[in-house]
Amino acid sequence: MRGNRLMRKARLLYLVDKYENELISSTGKHKEDYIGQVGNVTHKQNICVLVGTTRYLYDIEFNDGARFCVDREQIEFVKENSR
């Protein structure tokens, strides 16, 4: 498994994983505060689910340092100057 470094912008549409609650605890914000916000996609990881099937996970990071690992369905790529 090998990841790729990216620096695209994406809007976070929703979060689903309990692990994400722990990731934002240091920012003092609730995870709902990040829904609809635009962050930087810093990493793309491909995961082999079944033979011949690949799934991608994306790391999205916000200006305050909050970072989430999400599925492709959880983000919407946006133009560079979007907010």
PDB file of N, CA and C in Angstrom:
ATOM      1  N   MET A   1       0.850  -1.182   0.000  1.00  0.00           N
ATOM      2  CA  MET A   1       0.000   0.000   0.000  1.00  0.00           C
ATOM      3  C   MET A   1       0.884   1.230   0.000  1.00  0.00           C
ATOM      4  N   ARG A   2       0.635   2.104  -0.925  1.00  0.00           N
ATOM      5  CA  ARG A   2       1.441   3.300  -1.051  1.00  0.00           C
ATOM      6  C   ARG A   2       0.541   4.499  -1.196  1.00  0.00           C
ATOM      7  N   GLY A   3       0.819   5.574  -0.469  1.00  0.00           N
ATOM      8  CA  GLY A   3       0.003   6.782  -0.536  1.00  0.00           C
ATOM      9  C   GLY A   3       0.620   7.820  -1.447  1.00  0.00           C
ATOM     10  N   ASN A   4      -0.187   8.767  -1.860  1.00  0.00           N
ATOM     11  CA  ASN A   4       0.268   9.863  -2.713  1.00  0.00           C
ATOM     12  C   ASN A   4       0.075  11.183  -1.985  1.00  0.00           C
ATOM     13  N   ARG A   5       1.025  12.085  -2.124  1.00  0.00           N
ATOM     14  CA  ARG A   5       0.914  13.414  -1.530  1.00  0.00           C
ATOM     15  C   ARG A   5       0.096  14.300  -2.457  1.00  0.00           C
ATOM     16  N   LEU A   6      -0.893  14.985  -1.905  1.00  0.00           N
ATOM     17  CA  LEU A   6      -1.768  15.862  -2.671  1.00  0.00           C
ATOM     18  C   LEU A   6      -1.832  17.217  -2.002  1.00  0.00           C
ATOM     19  N   MET A   7      -2.358  18.209  -2.695  1.00  0.00           N
ATOM     20  CA  MET A   7      -2.680  19.481  -2.070  1.00  0.00           C
ATOM     21  C   MET A   7      -3.808  20.109  -2.864  1.00  0.00           C
ATOM     22  N   ARG A   8      -4.951  19.435  -2.823  1.00  0.00           N
ATOM     23  CA  ARG A   8      -6.164  19.946  -3.441  1.00  0.00           C
ATOM     24  C   ARG A   8      -7.091  20.409  -2.345  1.00  0.00           C
ATOM     25  N   LYS A   9      -8.085  21.177  -2.716  1.00  0.00           N
ATOM     26  CA  LYS A   9      -9.086  21.654  -1.764  1.00  0.00           C
ATOM     27  C   LYS A   9     -10.337  20.798  -1.891  1.00  0.00           C
ATOM     28  N   ALA A  10     -10.983  20.569  -0.738  1.00  0.00           N
ATOM     29  CA  ALA A  10     -12.236  19.801  -0.739  1.00  0.00           C
ATOM     30  C   ALA A  10     -13.120  20.283   0.395  1.00  0.00           C
ATOM     31  N   ARG A  11     -14.425  20.170   0.179  1.00  0.00           N
ATOM     32  CA  ARG A  11     -15.426  20.505   1.200  1.00  0.00           C
ATOM     33  C   ARG A  11     -15.811  19.201   1.903  1.00  0.00           C
ATOM     34  N   LEU A  12     -15.809  19.238   3.217  1.00  0.00           N
ATOM     35  CA  LEU A  12     -16.206  18.076   4.002  1.00  0.00           C
ATOM     36  C   LEU A  12     -17.728  18.006   4.054  1.00  0.00           C
ATOM     37  N   LEU A  13     -18.307  16.913   3.583  1.00  0.00           N
ATOM     38  CA  LEU A  13     -19.753  16.773   3.508  1.00  0.00           C
ATOM     39  C   LEU A  13     -20.346  16.144   4.768  1.00  0.00           C
ATOM     40  N   TYR A  14     -19.677  15.149   5.324  1.00  0.00           N
ATOM     41  CA  TYR A  14     -20.150  14.513   6.555  1.00  0.00           C
ATOM     42  C   TYR A  14     -19.036  13.655   7.144  1.00  0.00           C
ATOM     43  N   LEU A  15     -19.176  13.298   8.420  1.00  0.00           N
ATOM     44  CA  LEU A  15     -18.253  12.412   9.114  1.00  0.00           C
ATOM     45  C   LEU A  15     -19.038  11.241   9.677  1.00  0.00           C
ATOM     46  N   VAL A  16     -18.420  10.066   9.758  1.00  0.00           N
ATOM     47  CA  VAL A  16     -19.136   8.902  10.236  1.00  0.00           C
ATOM     48  C   VAL A  16     -18.395   8.089  11.300  1.00  0.00           C
ATOM     49  N   ASP A  17     -17.100   8.217  11.399  1.00  0.00           N
ATOM     50  CA  ASP A  17     -16.299   7.332  12.227  1.00  0.00           C
ATOM     51  C   ASP A  17     -16.113   7.865  13.643  1.00  0.00           C
ATOM     52  N   LYS A  18     -16.202   6.998  14.646  1.00  0.00           N
ATOM     53  CA  LYS A  18     -15.994   7.395  16.036  1.00  0.00           C
ATOM     54  C   LYS A  18     -14.571   7.924  16.247  1.00  0.00           C
ATOM     55  N   TYR A  19     -13.615   7.400  15.527  1.00  0.00           N
ATOM     56  CA  TYR A  19     -12.225   7.827  15.643  1.00  0.00           C
ATOM     57  C   TYR A  19     -12.079   9.324  15.383  1.00  0.00           C
ATOM     58  N   GLU A  20     -12.927   9.869  14.515  1.00  0.00           N
ATOM     59  CA  GLU A  20     -12.859  11.289  14.187  1.00  0.00           C
ATOM     60  C   GLU A  20     -13.158  12.165  15.397  1.00  0.00           C
ATOM     61  N   ASN A  21     -13.943  11.684  16.346  1.00  0.00           N
ATOM     62  CA  ASN A  21     -14.210  12.450  17.567  1.00  0.00           C
ATOM     63  C   ASN A  21     -12.919  12.719  18.326  1.00  0.00           C
ATOM     64  N   GLU A  22     -12.044  11.735  18.415  1.00  0.00           N
ATOM     65  CA  GLU A  22     -10.788  11.876  19.132  1.00  0.00           C
ATOM     66  C   GLU A  22      -9.833  12.822  18.410  1.00  0.00           C
ATOM     67  N   LEU A  23      -9.847  12.818  17.108  1.00  0.00           N
ATOM     68  CA  LEU A  23      -8.927  13.655  16.350  1.00  0.00           C
ATOM     69  C   LEU A  23      -9.157  15.145  16.587  1.00  0.00           C
ATOM     70  N   ILE A  24     -10.388  15.555  16.819  1.00  0.00           N
ATOM     71  CA  ILE A  24     -10.646  16.986  16.956  1.00  0.00           C
ATOM     72  C   ILE A  24     -10.671  17.458  18.397  1.00  0.00           C
ATOM     73  N   SER A  25     -10.486  16.564  19.343  1.00  0.00           N
ATOM     74  CA  SER A  25     -10.596  16.969  20.741  1.00  0.00           C
ATOM     75  C   SER A  25      -9.590  18.061  21.113  1.00  0.00           C
ATOM     76  N   SER A  26      -8.427  18.070  20.499  1.00  0.00           N
ATOM     77  CA  SER A  26      -7.415  19.075  20.833  1.00  0.00           C
ATOM     78  C   SER A  26      -7.753  20.471  20.299  1.00  0.00           C
ATOM     79  N   THR A  27      -8.681  20.572  19.354  1.00  0.00           N
ATOM     80  CA  THR A  27      -9.047  21.886  18.811  1.00  0.00           C
ATOM     81  C   THR A  27     -10.132  22.553  19.634  1.00  0.00           C
ATOM     82  N   GLY A  28     -10.834  21.788  20.457  1.00  0.00           N
ATOM     83  CA  GLY A  28     -11.931  22.344  21.240  1.00  0.00           C
ATOM     84  C   GLY A  28     -13.210  22.518  20.444  1.00  0.00           C
ATOM     85  N   LYS A  29     -13.270  21.978  19.237  1.00  0.00           N
ATOM     86  CA  LYS A  29     -14.463  22.089  18.398  1.00  0.00           C
ATOM     87  C   LYS A  29     -15.158  20.743  18.288  1.00  0.00           C
ATOM     88  N   HIS A  30     -16.455  20.789  18.046  1.00  0.00           N
ATOM     89  CA  HIS A  30     -17.218  19.570  17.760  1.00  0.00           C
ATOM     90  C   HIS A  30     -17.025  19.218  16.291  1.00  0.00           C
ATOM     91  N   LYS A  31     -17.139  17.937  15.973  1.00  0.00           N
ATOM     92  CA  LYS A  31     -16.922  17.534  14.581  1.00  0.00           C
ATOM     93  C   LYS A  31     -17.902  18.207  13.632  1.00  0.00           C
ATOM     94  N   GLU A  32     -19.098  18.521  14.099  1.00  0.00           N
ATOM     95  CA  GLU A  32     -20.090  19.175  13.241  1.00  0.00           C
ATOM     96  C   GLU A  32     -19.615  20.549  12.759  1.00  0.00           C
ATOM     97  N   ASP A  33     -18.678  21.168  13.496  1.00  0.00           N
ATOM     98  CA  ASP A  33     -18.155  22.478  13.102  1.00  0.00           C
ATOM     99  C   ASP A  33     -17.401  22.425  11.774  1.00  0.00           C
ATOM    100  N   TYR A  34     -16.944  21.251  11.383  1.00  0.00           N
ATOM    101  CA  TYR A  34     -16.159  21.116  10.155  1.00  0.00           C
ATOM    102  C   TYR A  34     -17.008  20.746   8.939  1.00  0.00           C
ATOM    103  N   ILE A  35     -18.230  20.315   9.164  1.00  0.00           N
ATOM    104  CA  ILE A  35     -19.111  19.953   8.059  1.00  0.00           C
ATOM    105  C   ILE A  35     -19.384  21.203   7.216  1.00  0.00           C
ATOM    106  N   GLY A  36     -19.170  21.085   5.909  1.00  0.00           N
ATOM    107  CA  GLY A  36     -19.381  22.204   4.999  1.00  0.00           C
ATOM    108  C   GLY A  36     -18.164  23.098   4.832  1.00  0.00           C
ATOM    109  N   GLN A  37     -17.121  22.884   5.631  1.00  0.00           N
ATOM    110  CA  GLN A  37     -15.910  23.699   5.540  1.00  0.00           C
ATOM    111  C   GLN A  37     -14.967  23.139   4.481  1.00  0.00           C
ATOM    112  N   VAL A  38     -14.135  24.015   3.921  1.00  0.00           N
ATOM    113  CA  VAL A  38     -13.156  23.613   2.915  1.00  0.00           C
ATOM    114  C   VAL A  38     -11.795  23.464   3.588  1.00  0.00           C
ATOM    115  N   GLY A  39     -11.156  22.349   3.308  1.00  0.00           N
ATOM    116  CA  GLY A  39      -9.817  22.088   3.836  1.00  0.00           C
ATOM    117  C   GLY A  39      -8.900  21.605   2.727  1.00  0.00           C
ATOM    118  N   ASN A  40      -7.663  21.332   3.084  1.00  0.00           N
ATOM    119  CA  ASN A  40      -6.681  20.828   2.127  1.00  0.00           C
ATOM    120  C   ASN A  40      -6.634  19.310   2.176  1.00  0.00           C
ATOM    121  N   VAL A  41      -6.725  18.681   1.013  1.00  0.00           N
ATOM    122  CA  VAL A  41      -6.543  17.239   0.931  1.00  0.00           C
ATOM    123  C   VAL A  41      -5.037  17.017   0.831  1.00  0.00           C
ATOM    124  N   THR A  42      -4.464  16.430   1.883  1.00  0.00           N
ATOM    125  CA  THR A  42      -3.011  16.317   1.966  1.00  0.00           C
ATOM    126  C   THR A  42      -2.481  14.946   1.604  1.00  0.00           C
ATOM    127  N   HIS A  43      -3.361  13.944   1.541  1.00  0.00           N
ATOM    128  CA  HIS A  43      -2.878  12.592   1.285  1.00  0.00           C
ATOM    129  C   HIS A  43      -4.008  11.738   0.729  1.00  0.00           C
ATOM    130  N   LYS A  44      -3.672  10.865  -0.196  1.00  0.00           N
ATOM    131  CA  LYS A  44      -4.625   9.906  -0.761  1.00  0.00           C
ATOM    132  C   LYS A  44      -4.018   8.521  -0.600  1.00  0.00           C
ATOM    133  N   GLN A  45      -4.752   7.627   0.034  1.00  0.00           N
ATOM    134  CA  GLN A  45      -4.267   6.269   0.287  1.00  0.00           C
ATOM    135  C   GLN A  45      -5.151   5.277  -0.430  1.00  0.00           C
ATOM    136  N   ASN A  46      -4.555   4.381  -1.205  1.00  0.00           N
ATOM    137  CA  ASN A  46      -5.367   3.354  -1.842  1.00  0.00           C
ATOM    138  C   ASN A  46      -5.300   2.083  -1.005  1.00  0.00           C
ATOM    139  N   ILE A  47      -6.454   1.463  -0.847  1.00  0.00           N
ATOM    140  CA  ILE A  47      -6.607   0.254  -0.047  1.00  0.00           C
ATOM    141  C   ILE A  47      -7.197  -0.821  -0.949  1.00  0.00           C
ATOM    142  N   CYS A  48      -6.571  -1.963  -0.996  1.00  0.00           N
ATOM    143  CA  CYS A  48      -7.119  -3.077  -1.769  1.00  0.00           C
ATOM    144  C   CYS A  48      -8.164  -3.779  -0.908  1.00  0.00           C
ATOM    145  N   VAL A  49      -9.434  -3.676  -1.308  1.00  0.00           N
ATOM    146  CA  VAL A  49     -10.537  -4.255  -0.549  1.00  0.00           C
ATOM    147  C   VAL A  49     -10.705  -5.736  -0.914  1.00  0.00           C
ATOM    148  N   LEU A  50     -10.841  -6.003  -2.170  1.00  0.00           N
ATOM    149  CA  LEU A  50     -10.908  -7.364  -2.716  1.00  0.00           C
ATOM    150  C   LEU A  50      -9.961  -7.414  -3.899  1.00  0.00           C
ATOM    151  N   VAL A  51      -9.644  -8.580  -4.349  1.00  0.00           N
ATOM    152  CA  VAL A  51      -8.771  -8.700  -5.507  1.00  0.00           C
ATOM    153  C   VAL A  51      -9.394  -7.940  -6.674  1.00  0.00           C
ATOM    154  N   GLY A  52      -8.655  -6.987  -7.210  1.00  0.00           N
ATOM    155  CA  GLY A  52      -9.139  -6.190  -8.330  1.00  0.00           C
ATOM    156  C   GLY A  52     -10.001  -5.003  -7.942  1.00  0.00           C
ATOM    157  N   THR A  53     -10.222  -4.784  -6.654  1.00  0.00           N
ATOM    158  CA  THR A  53     -11.043  -3.671  -6.184  1.00  0.00           C
ATOM    159  C   THR A  53     -10.200  -2.754  -5.312  1.00  0.00           C
ATOM    160  N   THR A  54     -10.163  -1.493  -5.650  1.00  0.00           N
ATOM    161  CA  THR A  54      -9.397  -0.520  -4.883  1.00  0.00           C
ATOM    162  C   THR A  54     -10.327   0.538  -4.327  1.00  0.00           C
ATOM    163  N   ARG A  55     -10.068   0.919  -3.092  1.00  0.00           N
ATOM    164  CA  ARG A  55     -10.829   1.974  -2.424  1.00  0.00           C
ATOM    165  C   ARG A  55      -9.828   3.045  -2.004  1.00  0.00           C
ATOM    166  N   TYR A  56     -10.239   4.302  -2.032  1.00  0.00           N
ATOM    167  CA  TYR A  56      -9.350   5.392  -1.667  1.00  0.00           C
ATOM    168  C   TYR A  56      -9.817   6.072  -0.396  1.00  0.00           C
ATOM    169  N   LEU A  57      -8.874   6.399   0.459  1.00  0.00           N
ATOM    170  CA  LEU A  57      -9.124   7.205   1.648  1.00  0.00           C
ATOM    171  C   LEU A  57      -8.342   8.499   1.489  1.00  0.00           C
ATOM    172  N   TYR A  58      -8.892   9.596   1.967  1.00  0.00           N
ATOM    173  CA  TYR A  58      -8.281  10.911   1.833  1.00  0.00           C
ATOM    174  C   TYR A  58      -8.084  11.540   3.202  1.00  0.00           C
ATOM    175  N   ASP A  59      -6.942  12.181   3.414  1.00  0.00           N
ATOM    176  CA  ASP A  59      -6.718  12.982   4.614  1.00  0.00           C
ATOM    177  C   ASP A  59      -7.047  14.423   4.262  1.00  0.00           C
ATOM    178  N   ILE A  60      -7.961  15.024   5.028  1.00  0.00           N
ATOM    179  CA  ILE A  60      -8.315  16.421   4.825  1.00  0.00           C
ATOM    180  C   ILE A  60      -7.932  17.174   6.092  1.00  0.00           C
ATOM    181  N   GLU A  61      -7.225  18.294   5.914  1.00  0.00           N
ATOM    182  CA  GLU A  61      -6.734  19.075   7.048  1.00  0.00           C
ATOM    183  C   GLU A  61      -7.251  20.506   6.959  1.00  0.00           C
ATOM    184  N   PHE A  62      -7.628  21.048   8.119  1.00  0.00           N
ATOM    185  CA  PHE A  62      -8.173  22.403   8.193  1.00  0.00           C
ATOM    186  C   PHE A  62      -7.150  23.350   8.803  1.00  0.00           C
ATOM    187  N   ASN A  63      -7.380  24.663   8.661  1.00  0.00           N
ATOM    188  CA  ASN A  63      -6.426  25.681   9.106  1.00  0.00           C
ATOM    189  C   ASN A  63      -6.063  25.578  10.580  1.00  0.00           C
ATOM    190  N   ASP A  64      -6.978  25.067  11.417  1.00  0.00           N
ATOM    191  CA  ASP A  64      -6.684  24.967  12.849  1.00  0.00           C
ATOM    192  C   ASP A  64      -5.946  23.679  13.219  1.00  0.00           C
ATOM    193  N   GLY A  65      -5.604  22.871  12.216  1.00  0.00           N
ATOM    194  CA  GLY A  65      -4.848  21.643  12.456  1.00  0.00           C
ATOM    195  C   GLY A  65      -5.697  20.389  12.559  1.00  0.00           C
ATOM    196  N   ALA A  66      -7.023  20.529  12.599  1.00  0.00           N
ATOM    197  CA  ALA A  66      -7.891  19.348  12.647  1.00  0.00           C
ATOM    198  C   ALA A  66      -7.703  18.551  11.362  1.00  0.00           C
ATOM    199  N   ARG A  67      -7.625  17.246  11.499  1.00  0.00           N
ATOM    200  CA  ARG A  67      -7.371  16.382  10.352  1.00  0.00           C
ATOM    201  C   ARG A  67      -8.285  15.168  10.432  1.00  0.00           C
ATOM    202  N   PHE A  68      -8.852  14.773   9.289  1.00  0.00           N
ATOM    203  CA  PHE A  68      -9.753  13.637   9.231  1.00  0.00           C
ATOM    204  C   PHE A  68      -9.348  12.726   8.077  1.00  0.00           C
ATOM    205  N   CYS A  69      -9.522  11.438   8.264  1.00  0.00           N
ATOM    206  CA  CYS A  69      -9.333  10.451   7.207  1.00  0.00           C
ATOM    207  C   CYS A  69     -10.733  10.040   6.761  1.00  0.00           C
ATOM    208  N   VAL A  70     -11.055  10.293   5.490  1.00  0.00           N
ATOM    209  CA  VAL A  70     -12.421  10.100   5.011  1.00  0.00           C
ATOM    210  C   VAL A  70     -12.460   9.339   3.689  1.00  0.00           C
ATOM    211  N   ASP A  71     -13.616   8.757   3.413  1.00  0.00           N
ATOM    212  CA  ASP A  71     -13.868   8.130   2.114  1.00  0.00           C
ATOM    213  C   ASP A  71     -14.145   9.204   1.078  1.00  0.00           C
ATOM    214  N   ARG A  72     -14.049   8.839  -0.179  1.00  0.00           N
ATOM    215  CA  ARG A  72     -14.293   9.776  -1.278  1.00  0.00           C
ATOM    216  C   ARG A  72     -15.704  10.371  -1.219  1.00  0.00           C
ATOM    217  N   GLU A  73     -16.672   9.596  -0.772  1.00  0.00           N
ATOM    218  CA  GLU A  73     -18.059  10.067  -0.711  1.00  0.00           C
ATOM    219  C   GLU A  73     -18.266  11.165   0.328  1.00  0.00           C
ATOM    220  N   GLN A  74     -17.325  11.315   1.247  1.00  0.00           N
ATOM    221  CA  GLN A  74     -17.463  12.287   2.331  1.00  0.00           C
ATOM    222  C   GLN A  74     -16.932  13.670   1.968  1.00  0.00           C
ATOM    223  N   ILE A  75     -16.317  13.803   0.791  1.00  0.00           N
ATOM    224  CA  ILE A  75     -15.767  15.101   0.384  1.00  0.00           C
ATOM    225  C   ILE A  75     -16.223  15.459  -1.027  1.00  0.00           C
ATOM    226  N   GLU A  76     -16.147  16.759  -1.289  1.00  0.00           N
ATOM    227  CA  GLU A  76     -16.443  17.273  -2.626  1.00  0.00           C
ATOM    228  C   GLU A  76     -15.261  18.159  -3.007  1.00  0.00           C
ATOM    229  N   PHE A  77     -14.559  17.815  -4.066  1.00  0.00           N
ATOM    230  CA  PHE A  77     -13.433  18.626  -4.505  1.00  0.00           C
ATOM    231  C   PHE A  77     -13.949  19.971  -5.012  1.00  0.00           C
ATOM    232  N   VAL A  78     -13.229  21.035  -4.655  1.00  0.00           N
ATOM    233  CA  VAL A  78     -13.629  22.398  -5.031  1.00  0.00           C
ATOM    234  C   VAL A  78     -12.453  23.109  -5.675  1.00  0.00           C
ATOM    235  N   LYS A  79     -12.730  24.241  -6.304  1.00  0.00           N
ATOM    236  CA  LYS A  79     -11.673  25.035  -6.926  1.00  0.00           C
ATOM    237  C   LYS A  79     -10.768  25.633  -5.853  1.00  0.00           C
ATOM    238  N   GLU A  80      -9.567  25.950  -6.219  1.00  0.00           N
ATOM    239  CA  GLU A  80      -8.529  26.418  -5.290  1.00  0.00           C
ATOM    240  C   GLU A  80      -8.949  27.590  -4.437  1.00  0.00           C
ATOM    241  N   ASN A  81      -9.699  28.559  -4.976  1.00  0.00           N
ATOM    242  CA  ASN A  81     -10.045  29.770  -4.224  1.00  0.00           C
ATOM    243  C   ASN A  81     -11.395  29.687  -3.499  1.00  0.00           C
ATOM    244  N   SER A  82     -11.969  28.487  -3.377  1.00  0.00           N
ATOM    245  CA  SER A  82     -13.251  28.316  -2.691  1.00  0.00           C
ATOM    246  C   SER A  82     -13.077  28.398  -1.176  1.00  0.00           C
ATOM    247  N   ARG A  83     -14.163  28.811  -0.495  1.00  0.00           N
ATOM    248  CA  ARG A  83     -14.158  28.874   0.976  1.00  0.00           C
ATOM    249  C   ARG A  83     -15.273  28.075   1.535  1.00  0.00           C
TER     250      ARG A  83
END
